[in-house]
Coordinates of N, CA, C and O in Angstrom, one line a residue:
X1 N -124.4 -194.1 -76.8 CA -124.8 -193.2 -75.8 C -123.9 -191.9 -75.7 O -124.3 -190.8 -75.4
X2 N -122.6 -192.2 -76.2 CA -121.4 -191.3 -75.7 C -122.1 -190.1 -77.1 O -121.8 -188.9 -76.8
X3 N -122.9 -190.5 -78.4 CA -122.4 -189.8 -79.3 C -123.8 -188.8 -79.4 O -123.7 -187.8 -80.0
X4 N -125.0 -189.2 -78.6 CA -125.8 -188.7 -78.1 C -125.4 -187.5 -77.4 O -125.4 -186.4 -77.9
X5 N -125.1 -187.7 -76.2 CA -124.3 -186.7 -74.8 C -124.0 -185.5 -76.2 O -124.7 -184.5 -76.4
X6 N -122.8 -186.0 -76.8 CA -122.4 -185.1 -77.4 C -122.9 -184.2 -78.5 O -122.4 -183.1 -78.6
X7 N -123.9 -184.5 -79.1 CA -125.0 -184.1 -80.0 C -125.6 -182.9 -79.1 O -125.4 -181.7 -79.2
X8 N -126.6 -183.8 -77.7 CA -127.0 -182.8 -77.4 C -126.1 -181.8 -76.6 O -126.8 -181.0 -76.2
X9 N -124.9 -181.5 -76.3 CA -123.8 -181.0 -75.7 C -123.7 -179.2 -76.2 O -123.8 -178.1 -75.7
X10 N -123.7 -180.0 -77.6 CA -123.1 -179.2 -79.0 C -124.3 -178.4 -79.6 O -124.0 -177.7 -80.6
X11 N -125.3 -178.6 -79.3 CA -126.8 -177.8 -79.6 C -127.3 -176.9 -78.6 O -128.1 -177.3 -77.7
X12 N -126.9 -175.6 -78.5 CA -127.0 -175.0 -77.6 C -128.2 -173.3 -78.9 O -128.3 -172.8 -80.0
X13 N -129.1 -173.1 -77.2 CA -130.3 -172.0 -78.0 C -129.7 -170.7 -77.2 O -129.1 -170.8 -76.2
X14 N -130.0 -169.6 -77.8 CA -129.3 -168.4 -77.0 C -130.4 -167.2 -77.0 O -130.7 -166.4 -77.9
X15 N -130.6 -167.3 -76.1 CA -131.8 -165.6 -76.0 C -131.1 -164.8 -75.7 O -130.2 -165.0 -75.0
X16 N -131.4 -163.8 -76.3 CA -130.7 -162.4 -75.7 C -131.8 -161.6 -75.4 O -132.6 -161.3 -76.3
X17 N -132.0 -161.1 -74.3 CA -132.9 -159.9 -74.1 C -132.9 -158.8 -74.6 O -134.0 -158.3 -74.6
X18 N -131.8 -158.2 -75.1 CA -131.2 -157.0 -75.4 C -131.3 -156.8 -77.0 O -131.3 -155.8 -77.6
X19 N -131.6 -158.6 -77.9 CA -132.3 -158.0 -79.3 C -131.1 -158.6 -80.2 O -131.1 -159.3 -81.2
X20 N -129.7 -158.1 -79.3 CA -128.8 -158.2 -80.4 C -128.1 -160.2 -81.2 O -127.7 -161.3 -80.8
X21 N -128.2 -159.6 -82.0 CA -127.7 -161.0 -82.7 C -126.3 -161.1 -83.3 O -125.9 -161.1 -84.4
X22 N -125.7 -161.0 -82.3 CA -123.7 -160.9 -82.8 C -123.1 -162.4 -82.5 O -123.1 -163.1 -81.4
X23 N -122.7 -162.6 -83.5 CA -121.6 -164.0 -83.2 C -120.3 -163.5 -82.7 O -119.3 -163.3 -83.4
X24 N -120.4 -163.3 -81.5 CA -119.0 -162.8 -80.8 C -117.8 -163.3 -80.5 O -116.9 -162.9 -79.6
X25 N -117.8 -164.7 -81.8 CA -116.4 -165.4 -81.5 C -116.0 -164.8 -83.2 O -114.8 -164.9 -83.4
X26 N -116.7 -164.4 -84.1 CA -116.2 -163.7 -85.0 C -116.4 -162.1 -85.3 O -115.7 -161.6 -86.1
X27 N -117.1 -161.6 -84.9 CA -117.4 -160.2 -84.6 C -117.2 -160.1 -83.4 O -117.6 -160.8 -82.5
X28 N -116.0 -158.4 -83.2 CA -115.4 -158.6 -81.7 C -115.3 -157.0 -81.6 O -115.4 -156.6 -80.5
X29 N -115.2 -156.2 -82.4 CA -115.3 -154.5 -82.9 C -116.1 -154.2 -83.1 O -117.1 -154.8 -83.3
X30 N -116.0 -153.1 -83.2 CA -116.9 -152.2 -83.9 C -116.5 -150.2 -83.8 O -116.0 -149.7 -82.8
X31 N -116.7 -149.6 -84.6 CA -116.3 -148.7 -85.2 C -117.1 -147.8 -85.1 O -118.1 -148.2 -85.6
X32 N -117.4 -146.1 -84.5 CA -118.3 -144.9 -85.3 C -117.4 -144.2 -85.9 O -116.2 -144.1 -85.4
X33 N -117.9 -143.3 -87.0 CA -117.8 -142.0 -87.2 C -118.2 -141.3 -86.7 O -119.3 -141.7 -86.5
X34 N -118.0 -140.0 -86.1 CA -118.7 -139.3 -85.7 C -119.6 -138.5 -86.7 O -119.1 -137.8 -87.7
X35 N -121.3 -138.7 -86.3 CA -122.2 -137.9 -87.7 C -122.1 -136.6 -87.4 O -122.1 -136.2 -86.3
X36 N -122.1 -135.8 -88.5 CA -122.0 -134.5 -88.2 C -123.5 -134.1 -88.6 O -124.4 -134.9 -88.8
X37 N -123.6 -132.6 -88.5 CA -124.9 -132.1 -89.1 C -124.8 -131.6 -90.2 O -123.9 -130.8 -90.4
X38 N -125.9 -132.0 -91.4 CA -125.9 -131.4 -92.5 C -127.2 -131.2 -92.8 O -127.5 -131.2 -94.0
X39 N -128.0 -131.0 -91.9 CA -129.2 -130.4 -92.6 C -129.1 -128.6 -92.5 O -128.3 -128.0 -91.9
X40 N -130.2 -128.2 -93.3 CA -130.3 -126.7 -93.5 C -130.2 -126.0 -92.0 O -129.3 -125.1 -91.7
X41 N -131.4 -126.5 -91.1 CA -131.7 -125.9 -89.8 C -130.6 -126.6 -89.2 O -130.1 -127.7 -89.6
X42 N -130.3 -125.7 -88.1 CA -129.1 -126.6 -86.7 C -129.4 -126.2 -85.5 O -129.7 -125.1 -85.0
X43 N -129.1 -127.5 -84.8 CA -129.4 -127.2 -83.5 C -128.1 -127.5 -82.7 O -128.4 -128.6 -82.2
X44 N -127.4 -127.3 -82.5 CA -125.8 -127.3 -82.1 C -125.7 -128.5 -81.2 O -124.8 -129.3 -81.5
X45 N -126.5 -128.9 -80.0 CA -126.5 -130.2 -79.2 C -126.6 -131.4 -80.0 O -125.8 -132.3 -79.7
X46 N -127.5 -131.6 -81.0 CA -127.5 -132.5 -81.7 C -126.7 -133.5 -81.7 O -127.0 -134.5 -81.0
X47 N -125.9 -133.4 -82.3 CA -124.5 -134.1 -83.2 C -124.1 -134.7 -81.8 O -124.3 -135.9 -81.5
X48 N -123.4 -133.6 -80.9 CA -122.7 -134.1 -79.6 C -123.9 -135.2 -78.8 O -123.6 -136.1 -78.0
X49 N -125.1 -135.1 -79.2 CA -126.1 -135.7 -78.1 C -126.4 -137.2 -78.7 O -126.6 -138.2 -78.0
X50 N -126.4 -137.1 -80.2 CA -126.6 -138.5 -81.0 C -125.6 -139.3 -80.8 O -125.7 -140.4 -80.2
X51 N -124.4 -138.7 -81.5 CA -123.1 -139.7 -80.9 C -123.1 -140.0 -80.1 O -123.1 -141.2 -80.2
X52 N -123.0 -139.5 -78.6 CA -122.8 -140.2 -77.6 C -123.8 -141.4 -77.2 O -123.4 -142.5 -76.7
X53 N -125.0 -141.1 -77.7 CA -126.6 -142.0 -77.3 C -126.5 -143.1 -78.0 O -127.0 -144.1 -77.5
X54 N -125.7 -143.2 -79.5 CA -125.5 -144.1 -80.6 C -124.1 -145.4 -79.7 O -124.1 -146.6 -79.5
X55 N -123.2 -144.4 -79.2 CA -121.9 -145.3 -78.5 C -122.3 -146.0 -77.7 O -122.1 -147.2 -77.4
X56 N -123.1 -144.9 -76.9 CA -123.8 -145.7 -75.3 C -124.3 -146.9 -75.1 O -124.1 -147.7 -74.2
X57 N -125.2 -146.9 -76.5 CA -126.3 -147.9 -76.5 C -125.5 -149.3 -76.9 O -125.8 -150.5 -76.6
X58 N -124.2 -148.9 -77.7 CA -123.7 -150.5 -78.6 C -122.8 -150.6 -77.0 O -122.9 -151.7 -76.6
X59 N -122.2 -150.1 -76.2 CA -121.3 -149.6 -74.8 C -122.2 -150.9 -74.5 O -121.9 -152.1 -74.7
X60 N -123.4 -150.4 -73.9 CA -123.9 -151.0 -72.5 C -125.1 -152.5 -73.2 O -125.4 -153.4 -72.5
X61 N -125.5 -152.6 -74.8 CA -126.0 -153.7 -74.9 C -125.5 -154.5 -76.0 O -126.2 -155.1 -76.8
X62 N -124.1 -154.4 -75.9 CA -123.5 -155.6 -76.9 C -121.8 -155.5 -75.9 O -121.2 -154.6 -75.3
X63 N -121.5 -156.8 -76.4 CA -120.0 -156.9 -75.9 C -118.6 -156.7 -76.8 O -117.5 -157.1 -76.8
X64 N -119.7 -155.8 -77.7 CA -118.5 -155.3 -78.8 C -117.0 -154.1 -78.6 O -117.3 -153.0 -78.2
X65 N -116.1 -154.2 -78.7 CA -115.0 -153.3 -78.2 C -115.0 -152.0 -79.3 O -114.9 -152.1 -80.5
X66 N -115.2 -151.1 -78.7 CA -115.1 -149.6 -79.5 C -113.7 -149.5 -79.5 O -112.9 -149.6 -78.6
X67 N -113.3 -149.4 -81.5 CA -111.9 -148.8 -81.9 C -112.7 -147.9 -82.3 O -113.9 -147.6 -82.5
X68 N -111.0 -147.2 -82.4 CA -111.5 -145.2 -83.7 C -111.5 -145.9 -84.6 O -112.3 -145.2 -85.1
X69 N -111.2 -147.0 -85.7 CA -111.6 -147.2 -87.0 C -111.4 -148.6 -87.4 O -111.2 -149.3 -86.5
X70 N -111.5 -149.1 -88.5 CA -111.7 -149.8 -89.0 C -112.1 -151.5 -88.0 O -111.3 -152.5 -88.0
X71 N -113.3 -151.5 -87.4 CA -114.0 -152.5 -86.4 C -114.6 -153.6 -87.8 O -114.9 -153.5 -89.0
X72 N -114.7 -154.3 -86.7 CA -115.4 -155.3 -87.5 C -117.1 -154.9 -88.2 O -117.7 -155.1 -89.3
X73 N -117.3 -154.4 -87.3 CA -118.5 -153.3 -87.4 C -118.3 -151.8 -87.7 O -117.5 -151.2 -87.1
X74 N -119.1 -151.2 -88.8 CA -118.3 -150.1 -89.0 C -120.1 -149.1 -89.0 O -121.1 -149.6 -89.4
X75 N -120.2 -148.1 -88.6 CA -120.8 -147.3 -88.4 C -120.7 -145.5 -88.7 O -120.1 -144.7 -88.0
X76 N -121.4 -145.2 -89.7 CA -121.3 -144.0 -90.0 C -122.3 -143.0 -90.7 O -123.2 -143.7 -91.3
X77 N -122.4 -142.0 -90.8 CA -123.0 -141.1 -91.3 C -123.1 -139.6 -91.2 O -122.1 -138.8 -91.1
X78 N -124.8 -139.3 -91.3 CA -124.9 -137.9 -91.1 C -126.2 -137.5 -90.7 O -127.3 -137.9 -91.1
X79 N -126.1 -136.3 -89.4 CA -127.7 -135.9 -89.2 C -127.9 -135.2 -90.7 O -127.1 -134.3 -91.0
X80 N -129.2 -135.6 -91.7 CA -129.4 -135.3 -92.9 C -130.7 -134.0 -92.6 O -130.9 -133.3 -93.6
X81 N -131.4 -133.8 -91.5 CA -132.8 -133.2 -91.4 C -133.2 -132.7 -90.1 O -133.8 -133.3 -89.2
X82 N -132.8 -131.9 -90.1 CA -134.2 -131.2 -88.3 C -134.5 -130.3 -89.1 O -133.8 -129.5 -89.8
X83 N -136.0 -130.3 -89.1 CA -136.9 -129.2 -89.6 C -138.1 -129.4 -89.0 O -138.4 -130.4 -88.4
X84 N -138.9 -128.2 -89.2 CA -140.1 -128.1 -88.6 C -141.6 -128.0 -89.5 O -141.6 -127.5 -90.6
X85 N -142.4 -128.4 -89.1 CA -143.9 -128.5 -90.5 C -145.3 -128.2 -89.7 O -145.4 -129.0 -88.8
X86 N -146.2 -127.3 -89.7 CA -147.2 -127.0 -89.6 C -148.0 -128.6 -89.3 O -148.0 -129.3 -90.2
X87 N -148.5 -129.0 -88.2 CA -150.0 -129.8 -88.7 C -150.7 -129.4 -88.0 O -150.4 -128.4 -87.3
X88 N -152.2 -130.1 -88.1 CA -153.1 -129.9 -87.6 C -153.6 -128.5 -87.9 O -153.6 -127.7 -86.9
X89 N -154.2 -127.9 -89.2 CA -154.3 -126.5 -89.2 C -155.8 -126.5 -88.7 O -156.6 -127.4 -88.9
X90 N -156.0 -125.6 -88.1 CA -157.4 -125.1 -87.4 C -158.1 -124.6 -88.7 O -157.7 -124.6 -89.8
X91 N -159.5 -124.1 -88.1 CA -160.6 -123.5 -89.0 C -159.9 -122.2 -89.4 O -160.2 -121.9 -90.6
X92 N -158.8 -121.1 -88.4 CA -158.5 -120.1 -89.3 C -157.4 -120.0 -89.3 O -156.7 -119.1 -88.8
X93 N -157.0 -121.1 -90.2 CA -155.9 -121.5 -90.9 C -154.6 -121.2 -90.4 O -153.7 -120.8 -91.2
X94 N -154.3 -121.4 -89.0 CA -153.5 -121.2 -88.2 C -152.9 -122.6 -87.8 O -153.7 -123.3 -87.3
X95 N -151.6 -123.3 -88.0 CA -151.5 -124.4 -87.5 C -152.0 -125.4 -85.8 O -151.6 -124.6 -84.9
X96 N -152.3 -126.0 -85.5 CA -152.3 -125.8 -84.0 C -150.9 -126.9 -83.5 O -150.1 -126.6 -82.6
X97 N -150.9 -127.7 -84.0 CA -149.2 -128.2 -83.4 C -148.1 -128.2 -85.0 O -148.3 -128.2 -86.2
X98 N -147.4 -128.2 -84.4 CA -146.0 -128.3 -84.8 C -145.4 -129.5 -85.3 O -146.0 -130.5 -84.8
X99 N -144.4 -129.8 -86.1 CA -143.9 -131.1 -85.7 C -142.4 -131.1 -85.9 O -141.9 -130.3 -86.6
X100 N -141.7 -131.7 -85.5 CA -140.2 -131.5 -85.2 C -139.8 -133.0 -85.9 O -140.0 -134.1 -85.6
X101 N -139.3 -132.3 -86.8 CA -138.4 -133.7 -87.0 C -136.4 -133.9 -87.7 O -135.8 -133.1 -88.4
X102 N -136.2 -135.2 -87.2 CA -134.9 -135.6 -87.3 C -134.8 -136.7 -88.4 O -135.7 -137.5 -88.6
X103 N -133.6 -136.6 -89.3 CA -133.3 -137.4 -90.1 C -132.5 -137.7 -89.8 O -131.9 -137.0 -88.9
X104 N -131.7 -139.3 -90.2 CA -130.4 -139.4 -90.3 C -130.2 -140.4 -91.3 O -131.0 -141.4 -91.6
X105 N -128.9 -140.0 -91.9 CA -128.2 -141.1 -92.9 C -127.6 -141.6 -92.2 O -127.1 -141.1 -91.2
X106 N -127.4 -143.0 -92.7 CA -126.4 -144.8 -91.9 C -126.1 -145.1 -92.8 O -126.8 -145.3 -93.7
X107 N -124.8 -145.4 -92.7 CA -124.0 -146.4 -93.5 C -123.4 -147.5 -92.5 O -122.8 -147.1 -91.5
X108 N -123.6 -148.4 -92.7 CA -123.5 -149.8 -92.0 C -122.4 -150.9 -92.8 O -122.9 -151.5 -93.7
X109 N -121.1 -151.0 -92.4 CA -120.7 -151.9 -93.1 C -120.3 -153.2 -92.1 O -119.7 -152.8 -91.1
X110 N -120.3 -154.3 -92.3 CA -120.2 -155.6 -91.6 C -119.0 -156.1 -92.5 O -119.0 -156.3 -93.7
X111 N -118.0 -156.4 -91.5 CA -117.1 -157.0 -93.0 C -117.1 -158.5 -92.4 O -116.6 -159.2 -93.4
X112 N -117.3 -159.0 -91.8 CA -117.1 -160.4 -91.3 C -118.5 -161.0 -92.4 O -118.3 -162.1 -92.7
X113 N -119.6 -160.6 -92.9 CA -120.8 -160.5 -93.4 C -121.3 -159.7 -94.3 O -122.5 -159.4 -94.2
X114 N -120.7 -159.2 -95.1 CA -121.1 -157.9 -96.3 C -122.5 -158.0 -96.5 O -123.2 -157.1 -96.5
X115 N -122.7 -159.0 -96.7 CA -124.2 -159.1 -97.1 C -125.1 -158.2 -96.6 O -126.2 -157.9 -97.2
X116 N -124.6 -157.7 -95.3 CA -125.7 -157.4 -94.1 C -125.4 -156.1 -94.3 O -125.9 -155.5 -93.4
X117 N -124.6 -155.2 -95.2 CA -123.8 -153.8 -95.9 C -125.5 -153.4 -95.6 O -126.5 -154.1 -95.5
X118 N -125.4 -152.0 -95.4 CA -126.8 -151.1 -96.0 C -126.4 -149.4 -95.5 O -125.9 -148.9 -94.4
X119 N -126.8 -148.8 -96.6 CA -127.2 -147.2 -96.5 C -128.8 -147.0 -96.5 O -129.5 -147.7 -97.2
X120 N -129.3 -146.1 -95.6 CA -130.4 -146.0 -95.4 C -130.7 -145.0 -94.4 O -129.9 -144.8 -93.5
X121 N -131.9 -144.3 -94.5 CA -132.2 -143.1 -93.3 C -133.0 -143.5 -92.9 O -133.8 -144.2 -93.4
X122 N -132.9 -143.2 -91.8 CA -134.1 -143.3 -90.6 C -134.3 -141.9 -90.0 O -133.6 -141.0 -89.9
X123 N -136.0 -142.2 -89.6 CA -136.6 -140.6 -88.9 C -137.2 -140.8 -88.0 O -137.7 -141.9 -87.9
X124 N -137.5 -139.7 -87.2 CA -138.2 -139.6 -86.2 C -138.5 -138.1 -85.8 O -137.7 -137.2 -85.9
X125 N -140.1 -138.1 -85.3 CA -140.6 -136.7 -85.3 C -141.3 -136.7 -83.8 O -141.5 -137.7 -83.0
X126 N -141.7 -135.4 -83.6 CA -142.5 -135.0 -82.6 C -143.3 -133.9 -82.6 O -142.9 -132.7 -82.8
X127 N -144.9 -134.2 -82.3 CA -145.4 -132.7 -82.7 C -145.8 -132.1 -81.1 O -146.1 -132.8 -80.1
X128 N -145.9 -130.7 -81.3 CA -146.0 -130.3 -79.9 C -146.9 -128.9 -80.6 O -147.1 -128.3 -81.7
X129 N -147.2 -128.7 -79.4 CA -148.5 -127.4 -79.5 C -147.8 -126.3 -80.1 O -146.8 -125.9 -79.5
X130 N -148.3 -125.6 -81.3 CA -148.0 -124.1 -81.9 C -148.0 -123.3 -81.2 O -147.2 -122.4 -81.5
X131 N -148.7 -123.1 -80.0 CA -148.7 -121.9 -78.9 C -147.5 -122.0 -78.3 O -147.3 -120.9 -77.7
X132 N -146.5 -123.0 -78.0 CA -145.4 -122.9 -77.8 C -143.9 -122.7 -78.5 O -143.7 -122.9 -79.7
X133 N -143.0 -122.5 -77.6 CA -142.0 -121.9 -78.6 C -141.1 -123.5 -78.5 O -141.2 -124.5 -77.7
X134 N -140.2 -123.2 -79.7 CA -139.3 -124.5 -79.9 C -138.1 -124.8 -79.1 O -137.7 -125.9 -78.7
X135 N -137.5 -123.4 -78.8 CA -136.9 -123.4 -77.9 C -137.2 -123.7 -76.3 O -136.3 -124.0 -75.6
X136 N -138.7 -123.7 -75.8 CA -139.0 -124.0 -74.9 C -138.8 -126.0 -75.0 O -138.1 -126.5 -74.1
X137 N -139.2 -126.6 -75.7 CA -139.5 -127.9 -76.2 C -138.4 -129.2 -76.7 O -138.4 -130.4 -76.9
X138 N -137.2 -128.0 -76.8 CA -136.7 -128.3 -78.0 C -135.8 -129.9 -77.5 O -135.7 -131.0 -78.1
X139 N -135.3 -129.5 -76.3 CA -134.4 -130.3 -75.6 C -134.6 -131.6 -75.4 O -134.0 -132.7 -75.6
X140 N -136.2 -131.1 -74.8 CA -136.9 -132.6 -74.4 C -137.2 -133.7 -75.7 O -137.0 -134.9 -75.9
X141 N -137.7 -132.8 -76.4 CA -138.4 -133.3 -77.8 C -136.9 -134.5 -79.0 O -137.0 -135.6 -79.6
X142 N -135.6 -133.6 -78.7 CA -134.6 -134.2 -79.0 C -134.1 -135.3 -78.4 O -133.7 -136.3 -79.0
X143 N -134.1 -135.2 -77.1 CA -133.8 -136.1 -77.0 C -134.8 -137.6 -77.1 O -134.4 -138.6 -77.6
X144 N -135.7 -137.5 -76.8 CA -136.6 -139.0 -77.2 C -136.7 -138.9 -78.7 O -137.3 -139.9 -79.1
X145 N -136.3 -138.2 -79.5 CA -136.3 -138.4 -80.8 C -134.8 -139.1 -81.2 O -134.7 -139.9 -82.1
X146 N -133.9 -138.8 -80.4 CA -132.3 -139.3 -80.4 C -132.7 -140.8 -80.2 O -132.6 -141.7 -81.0
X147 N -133.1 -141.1 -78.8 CA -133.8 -141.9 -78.0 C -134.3 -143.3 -79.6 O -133.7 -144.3 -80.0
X148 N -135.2 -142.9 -80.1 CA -136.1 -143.3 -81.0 C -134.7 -144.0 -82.3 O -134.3 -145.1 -82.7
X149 N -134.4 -142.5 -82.4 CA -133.1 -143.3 -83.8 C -131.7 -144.4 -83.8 O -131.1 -145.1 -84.5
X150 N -131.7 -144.0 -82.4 CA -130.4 -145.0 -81.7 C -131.1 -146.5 -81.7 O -130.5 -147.4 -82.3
X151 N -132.1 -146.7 -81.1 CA -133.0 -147.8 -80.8 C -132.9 -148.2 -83.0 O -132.3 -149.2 -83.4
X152 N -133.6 -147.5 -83.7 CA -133.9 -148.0 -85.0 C -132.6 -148.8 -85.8 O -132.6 -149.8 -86.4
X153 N -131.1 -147.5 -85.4 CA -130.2 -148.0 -86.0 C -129.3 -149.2 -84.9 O -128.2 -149.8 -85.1
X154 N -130.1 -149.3 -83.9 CA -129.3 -150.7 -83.0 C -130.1 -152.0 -84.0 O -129.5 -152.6 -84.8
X155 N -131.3 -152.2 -83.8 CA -132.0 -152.9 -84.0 C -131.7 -153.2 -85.9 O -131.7 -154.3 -86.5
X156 N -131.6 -152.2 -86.2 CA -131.4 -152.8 -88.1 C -129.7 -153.0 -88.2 O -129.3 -153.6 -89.2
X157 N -129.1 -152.6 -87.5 CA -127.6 -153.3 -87.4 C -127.4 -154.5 -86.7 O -127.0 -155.5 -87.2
X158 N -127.8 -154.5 -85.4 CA -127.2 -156.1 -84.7 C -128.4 -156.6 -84.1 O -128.1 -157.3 -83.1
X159 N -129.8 -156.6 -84.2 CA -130.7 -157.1 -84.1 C -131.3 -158.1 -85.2 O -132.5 -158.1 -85.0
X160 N -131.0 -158.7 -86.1 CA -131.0 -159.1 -87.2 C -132.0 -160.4 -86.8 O -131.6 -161.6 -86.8
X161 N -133.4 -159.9 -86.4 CA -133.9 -161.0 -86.4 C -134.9 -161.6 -87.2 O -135.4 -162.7 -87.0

């Protein structure tokens, strides 16, 4: 009976609402660089708006401790792309929306788990009506696009489901 109790004691299931999958008795850090911008076009809020949305997010839905370097989790890159592309062209060959989009390079290193290492970009776009200006758009459009890539690079780093 006693060896029962203990079986089931020792078998424990763990949901997390939040997605993430960290073994937090050996993963306890975690690390960014700050991504800079390197695409052609720039939008100067960018960079300051991503980083922060990227820290926030590991901040408030994991119980990982933010060092300046070398975490058990290590996180880094670069905004690689904000540019803009015509769709939707009309009958006189005029575009009628826009589309706005964001790149980013990730480098992901796990040292407690290498395996789980990856470089890879992720994107996200937004198209909005041609009759408007970008500057009018541009804020909102960024940020649910930030919104969008924070969520992609949580989920392919510590969501590992």
């Amino acid at each position: 009976m006693l060896l029962l109790l203990t079986l089931a004691s020792s078998c424990t299931i763990s949901y997390k609402l939040n997605g993430a999958s960290i073994d937090y008795t050996t993963t306890k850090t975690i690390s960014f660089e700050a991504f800079p911008i390197k695409a052609p076009l720039v939008y100067a809020p960018l960079a300051v708006n991503f980083n922060d949305e990227l820290t926030g997010k590991f901040a408030s839905q994991t119980r990982l401790e933010q060092v300046r370097q070398d975490g058990d989790l290590q996180i880094s890159g670069a905004i690689t792309g904000y540019s803009l592309s015509p769709q939707a062209v009309k009958a006189d060959a005029y575009a009628a929306q826009t589309r706005l989009t964001i790149k980013v390079k990730v480098k992901f290193v796990n040292k407690k788990n290498p395996s789980e290492d990856f470089e890879q970009e992720f994107s996200a776009y937004r198209d909005f009506d041609a009759t408007r200006l970008l500057t009018d758009v541009q804020d909102e459009l960024c940020n649910e696009m930030i919104k969008e890539l924070v969520e992609q690079i949580f989920n392919a780093t510590v969501a590992n489901w």
